[in-house]
PDB file of N, CA and C in Angstrom:
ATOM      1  N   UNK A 212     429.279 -16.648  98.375  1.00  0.00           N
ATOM      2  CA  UNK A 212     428.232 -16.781  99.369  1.00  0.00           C
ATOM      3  C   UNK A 212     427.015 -15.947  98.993  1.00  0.00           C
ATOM      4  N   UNK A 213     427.277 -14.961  98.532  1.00  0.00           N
ATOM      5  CA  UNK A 213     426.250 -14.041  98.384  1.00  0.00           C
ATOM      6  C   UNK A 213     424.917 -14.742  97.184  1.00  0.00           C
ATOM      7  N   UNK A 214     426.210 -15.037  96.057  1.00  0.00           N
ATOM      8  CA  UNK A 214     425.490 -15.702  94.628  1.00  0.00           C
ATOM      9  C   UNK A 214     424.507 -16.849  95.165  1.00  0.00           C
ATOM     10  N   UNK A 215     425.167 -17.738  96.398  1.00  0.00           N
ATOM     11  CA  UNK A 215     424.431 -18.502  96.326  1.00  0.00           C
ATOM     12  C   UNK A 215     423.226 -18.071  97.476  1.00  0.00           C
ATOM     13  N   UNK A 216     423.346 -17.196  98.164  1.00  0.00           N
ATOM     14  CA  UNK A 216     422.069 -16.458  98.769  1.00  0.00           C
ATOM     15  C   UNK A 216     421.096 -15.560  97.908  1.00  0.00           C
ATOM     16  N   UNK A 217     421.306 -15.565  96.990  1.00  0.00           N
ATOM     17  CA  UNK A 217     420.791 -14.753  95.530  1.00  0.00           C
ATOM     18  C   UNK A 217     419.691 -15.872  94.764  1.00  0.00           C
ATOM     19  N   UNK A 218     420.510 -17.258  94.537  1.00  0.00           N
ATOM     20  CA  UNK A 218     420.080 -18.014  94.004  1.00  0.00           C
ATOM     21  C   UNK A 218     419.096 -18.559  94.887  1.00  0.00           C
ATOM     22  N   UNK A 219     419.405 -18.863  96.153  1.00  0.00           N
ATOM     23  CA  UNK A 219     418.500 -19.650  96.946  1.00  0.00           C
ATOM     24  C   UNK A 219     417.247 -18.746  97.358  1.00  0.00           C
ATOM     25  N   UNK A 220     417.110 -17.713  96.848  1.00  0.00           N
ATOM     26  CA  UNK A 220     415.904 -16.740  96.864  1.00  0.00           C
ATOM     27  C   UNK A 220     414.959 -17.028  95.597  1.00  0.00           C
ATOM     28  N   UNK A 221     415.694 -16.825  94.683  1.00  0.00           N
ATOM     29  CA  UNK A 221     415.226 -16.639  93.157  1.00  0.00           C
ATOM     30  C   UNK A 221     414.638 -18.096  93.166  1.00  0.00           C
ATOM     31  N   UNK A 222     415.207 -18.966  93.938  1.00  0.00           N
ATOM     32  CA  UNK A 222     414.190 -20.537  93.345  1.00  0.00           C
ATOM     33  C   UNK A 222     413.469 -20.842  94.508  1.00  0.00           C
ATOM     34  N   UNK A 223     413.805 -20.633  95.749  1.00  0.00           N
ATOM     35  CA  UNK A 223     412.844 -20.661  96.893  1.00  0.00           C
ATOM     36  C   UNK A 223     411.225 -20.508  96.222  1.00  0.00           C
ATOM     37  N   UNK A 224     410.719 -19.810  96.093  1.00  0.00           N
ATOM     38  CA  UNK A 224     409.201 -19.691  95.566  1.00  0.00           C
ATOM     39  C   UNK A 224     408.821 -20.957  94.476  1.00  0.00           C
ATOM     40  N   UNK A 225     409.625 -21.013  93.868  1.00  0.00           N
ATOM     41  CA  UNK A 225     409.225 -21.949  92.348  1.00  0.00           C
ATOM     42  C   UNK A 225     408.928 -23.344  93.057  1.00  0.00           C
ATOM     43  N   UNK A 226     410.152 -23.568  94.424  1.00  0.00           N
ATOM     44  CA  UNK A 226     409.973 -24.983  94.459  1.00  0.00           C
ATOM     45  C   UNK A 226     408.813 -24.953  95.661  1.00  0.00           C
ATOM     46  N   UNK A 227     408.342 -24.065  96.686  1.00  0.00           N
ATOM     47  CA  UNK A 227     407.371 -23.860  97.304  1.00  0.00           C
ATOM     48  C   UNK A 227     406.186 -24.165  96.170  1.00  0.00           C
ATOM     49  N   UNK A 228     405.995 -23.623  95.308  1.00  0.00           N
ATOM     50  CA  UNK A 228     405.038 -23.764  94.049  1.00  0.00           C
ATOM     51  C   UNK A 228     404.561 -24.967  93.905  1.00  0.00           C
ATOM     52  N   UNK A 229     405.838 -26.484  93.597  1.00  0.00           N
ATOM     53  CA  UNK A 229     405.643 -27.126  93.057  1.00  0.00           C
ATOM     54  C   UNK A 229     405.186 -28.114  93.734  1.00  0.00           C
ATOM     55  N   UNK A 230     405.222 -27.720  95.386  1.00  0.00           N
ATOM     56  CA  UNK A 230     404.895 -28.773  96.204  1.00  0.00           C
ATOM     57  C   UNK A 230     403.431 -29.486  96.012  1.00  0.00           C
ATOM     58  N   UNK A 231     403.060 -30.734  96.628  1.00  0.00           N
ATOM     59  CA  UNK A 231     401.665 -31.040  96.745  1.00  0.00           C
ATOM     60  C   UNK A 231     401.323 -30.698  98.236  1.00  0.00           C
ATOM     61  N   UNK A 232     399.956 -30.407  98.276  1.00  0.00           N
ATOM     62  CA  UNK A 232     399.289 -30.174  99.665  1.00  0.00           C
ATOM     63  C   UNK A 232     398.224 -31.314  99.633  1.00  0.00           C
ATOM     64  N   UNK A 233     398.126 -31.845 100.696  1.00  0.00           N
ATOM     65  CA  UNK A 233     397.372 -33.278 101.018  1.00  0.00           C
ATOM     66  C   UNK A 233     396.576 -32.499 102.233  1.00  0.00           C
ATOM     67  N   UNK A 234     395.204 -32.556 102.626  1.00  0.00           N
ATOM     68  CA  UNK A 234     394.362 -32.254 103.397  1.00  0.00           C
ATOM     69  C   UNK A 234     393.916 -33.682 103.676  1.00  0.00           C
ATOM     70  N   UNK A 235     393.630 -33.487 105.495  1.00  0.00           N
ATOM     71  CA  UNK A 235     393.555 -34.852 105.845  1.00  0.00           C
ATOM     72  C   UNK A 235     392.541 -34.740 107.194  1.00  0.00           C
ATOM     73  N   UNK A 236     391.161 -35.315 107.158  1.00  0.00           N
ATOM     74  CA  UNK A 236     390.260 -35.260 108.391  1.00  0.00           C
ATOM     75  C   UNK A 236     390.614 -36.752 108.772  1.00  0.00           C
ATOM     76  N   UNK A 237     390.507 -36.792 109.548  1.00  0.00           N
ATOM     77  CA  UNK A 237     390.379 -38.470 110.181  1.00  0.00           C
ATOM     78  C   UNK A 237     388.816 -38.755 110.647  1.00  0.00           C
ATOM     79  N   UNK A 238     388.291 -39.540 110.297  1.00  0.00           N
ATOM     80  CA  UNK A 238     386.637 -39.896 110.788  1.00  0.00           C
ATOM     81  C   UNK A 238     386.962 -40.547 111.822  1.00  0.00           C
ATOM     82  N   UNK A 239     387.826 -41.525 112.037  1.00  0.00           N
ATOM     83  CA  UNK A 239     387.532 -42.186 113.740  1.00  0.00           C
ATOM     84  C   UNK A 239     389.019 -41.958 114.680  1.00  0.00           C
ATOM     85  N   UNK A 240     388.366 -41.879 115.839  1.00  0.00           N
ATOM     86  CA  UNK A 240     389.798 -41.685 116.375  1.00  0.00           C
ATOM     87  C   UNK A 240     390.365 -42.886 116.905  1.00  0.00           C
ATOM     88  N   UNK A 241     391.685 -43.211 117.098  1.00  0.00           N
ATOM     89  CA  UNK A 241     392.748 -44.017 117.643  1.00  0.00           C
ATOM     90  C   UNK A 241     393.288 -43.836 118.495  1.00  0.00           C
ATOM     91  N   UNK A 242     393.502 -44.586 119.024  1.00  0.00           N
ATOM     92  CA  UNK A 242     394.095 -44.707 120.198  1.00  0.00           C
ATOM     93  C   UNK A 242     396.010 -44.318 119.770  1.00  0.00           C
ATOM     94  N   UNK A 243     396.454 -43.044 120.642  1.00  0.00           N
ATOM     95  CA  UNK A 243     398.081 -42.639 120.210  1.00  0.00           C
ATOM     96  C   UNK A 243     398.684 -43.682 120.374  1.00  0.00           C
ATOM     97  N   UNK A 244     398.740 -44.629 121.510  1.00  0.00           N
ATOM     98  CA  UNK A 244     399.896 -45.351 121.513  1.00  0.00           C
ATOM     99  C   UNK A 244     399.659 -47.123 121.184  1.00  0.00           C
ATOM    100  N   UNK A 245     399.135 -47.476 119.905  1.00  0.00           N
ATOM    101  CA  UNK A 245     399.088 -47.903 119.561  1.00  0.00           C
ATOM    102  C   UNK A 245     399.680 -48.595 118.252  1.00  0.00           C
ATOM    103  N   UNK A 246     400.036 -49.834 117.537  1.00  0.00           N
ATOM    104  CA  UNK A 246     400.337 -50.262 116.511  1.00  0.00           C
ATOM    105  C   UNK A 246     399.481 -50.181 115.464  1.00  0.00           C
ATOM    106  N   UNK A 247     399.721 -49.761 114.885  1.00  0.00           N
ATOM    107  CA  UNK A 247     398.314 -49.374 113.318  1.00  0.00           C
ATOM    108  C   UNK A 247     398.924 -49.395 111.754  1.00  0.00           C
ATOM    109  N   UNK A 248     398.556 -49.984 110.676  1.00  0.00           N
ATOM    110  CA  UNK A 248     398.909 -49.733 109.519  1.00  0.00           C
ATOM    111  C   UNK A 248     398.493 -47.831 109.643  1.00  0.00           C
ATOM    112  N   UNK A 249     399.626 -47.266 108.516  1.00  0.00           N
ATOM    113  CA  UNK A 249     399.651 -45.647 108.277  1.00  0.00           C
ATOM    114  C   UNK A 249     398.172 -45.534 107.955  1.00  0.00           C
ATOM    115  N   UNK A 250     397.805 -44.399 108.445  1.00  0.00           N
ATOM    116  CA  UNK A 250     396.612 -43.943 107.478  1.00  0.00           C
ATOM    117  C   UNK A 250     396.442 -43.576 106.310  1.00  0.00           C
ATOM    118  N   UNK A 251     397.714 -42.382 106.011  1.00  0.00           N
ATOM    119  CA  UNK A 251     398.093 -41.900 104.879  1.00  0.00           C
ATOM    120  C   UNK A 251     400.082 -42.038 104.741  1.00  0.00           C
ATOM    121  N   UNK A 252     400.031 -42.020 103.517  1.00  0.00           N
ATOM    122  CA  UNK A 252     401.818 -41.543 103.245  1.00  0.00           C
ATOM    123  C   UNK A 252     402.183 -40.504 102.422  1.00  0.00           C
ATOM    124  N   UNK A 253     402.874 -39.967 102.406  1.00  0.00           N
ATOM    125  CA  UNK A 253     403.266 -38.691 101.878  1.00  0.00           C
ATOM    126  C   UNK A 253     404.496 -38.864 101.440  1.00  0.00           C
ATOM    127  N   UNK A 254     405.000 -37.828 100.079  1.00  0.00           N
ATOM    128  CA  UNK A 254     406.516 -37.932  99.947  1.00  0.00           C
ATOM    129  C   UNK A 254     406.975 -36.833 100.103  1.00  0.00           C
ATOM    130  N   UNK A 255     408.104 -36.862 100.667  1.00  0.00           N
ATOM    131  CA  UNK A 255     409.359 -35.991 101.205  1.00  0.00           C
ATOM    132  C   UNK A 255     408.588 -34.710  99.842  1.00  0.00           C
ATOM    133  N   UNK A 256     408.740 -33.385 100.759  1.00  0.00           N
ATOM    134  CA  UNK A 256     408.229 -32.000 100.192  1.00  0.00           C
ATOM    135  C   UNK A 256     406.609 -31.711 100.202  1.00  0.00           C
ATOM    136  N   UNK A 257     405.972 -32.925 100.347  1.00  0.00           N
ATOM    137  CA  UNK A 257     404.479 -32.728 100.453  1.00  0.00           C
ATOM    138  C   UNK A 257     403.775 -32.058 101.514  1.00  0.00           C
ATOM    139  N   UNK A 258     403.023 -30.873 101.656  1.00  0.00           N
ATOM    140  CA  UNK A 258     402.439 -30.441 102.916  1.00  0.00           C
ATOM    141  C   UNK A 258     401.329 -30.961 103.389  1.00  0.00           C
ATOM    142  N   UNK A 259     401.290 -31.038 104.701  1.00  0.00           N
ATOM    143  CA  UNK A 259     400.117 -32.039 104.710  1.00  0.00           C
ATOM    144  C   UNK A 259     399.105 -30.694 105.659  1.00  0.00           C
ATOM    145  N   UNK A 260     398.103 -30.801 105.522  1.00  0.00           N
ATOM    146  CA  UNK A 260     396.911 -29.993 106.193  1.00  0.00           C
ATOM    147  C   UNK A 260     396.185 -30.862 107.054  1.00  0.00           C
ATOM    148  N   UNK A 261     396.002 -31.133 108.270  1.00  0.00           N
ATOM    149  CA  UNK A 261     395.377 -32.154 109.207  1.00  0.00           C
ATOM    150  C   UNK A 261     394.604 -31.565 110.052  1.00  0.00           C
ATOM    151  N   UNK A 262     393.144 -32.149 110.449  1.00  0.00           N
ATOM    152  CA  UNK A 262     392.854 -31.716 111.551  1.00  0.00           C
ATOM    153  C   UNK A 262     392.330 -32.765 112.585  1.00  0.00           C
ATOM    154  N   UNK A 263     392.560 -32.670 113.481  1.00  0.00           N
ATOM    155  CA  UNK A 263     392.152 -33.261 114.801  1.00  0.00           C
ATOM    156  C   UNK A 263     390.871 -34.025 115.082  1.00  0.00           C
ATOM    157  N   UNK A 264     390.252 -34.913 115.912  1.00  0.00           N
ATOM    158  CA  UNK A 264     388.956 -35.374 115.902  1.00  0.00           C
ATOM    159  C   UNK A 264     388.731 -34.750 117.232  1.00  0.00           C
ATOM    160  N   UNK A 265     389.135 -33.838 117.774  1.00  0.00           N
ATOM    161  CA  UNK A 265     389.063 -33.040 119.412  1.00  0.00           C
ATOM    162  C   UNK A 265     388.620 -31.618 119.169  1.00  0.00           C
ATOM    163  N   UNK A 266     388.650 -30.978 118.076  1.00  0.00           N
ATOM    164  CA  UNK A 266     388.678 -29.721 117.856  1.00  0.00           C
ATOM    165  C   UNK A 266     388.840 -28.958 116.524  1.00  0.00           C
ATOM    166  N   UNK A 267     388.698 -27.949 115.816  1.00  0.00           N
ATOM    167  CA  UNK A 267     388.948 -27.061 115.081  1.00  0.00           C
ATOM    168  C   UNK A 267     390.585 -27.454 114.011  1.00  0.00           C
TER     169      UNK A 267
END
């Protein structure tokens, strides 16, 4: 247990590293409850940075 709490430290950072970050403004707003093709897609590990059309 320990080894593998050892290990999951030692690679924690590397794979944080390797992630992509996607920044994302939206120019018009939509309506929430609506049907819409995605705006954007992302793959599993990608961070996404978003901001709002209401605020900051």
């Amino acid at each position: 247990m320990i080894r593998a709490c050892v290990l999951l430290a030692i690679l924690s950072p590397a794979a944080l590293a390797a992630q992509d970050t996607v920044r994302f403004t939206p120019k018009v707003a939509q309506p929430t409850y609506a049907v819409r093709q995605p705006v954007l897609r992302v793959r599993p590990g990608t961070v996404l940075v978003s901001r709002t059309n209401f605020g900051p």
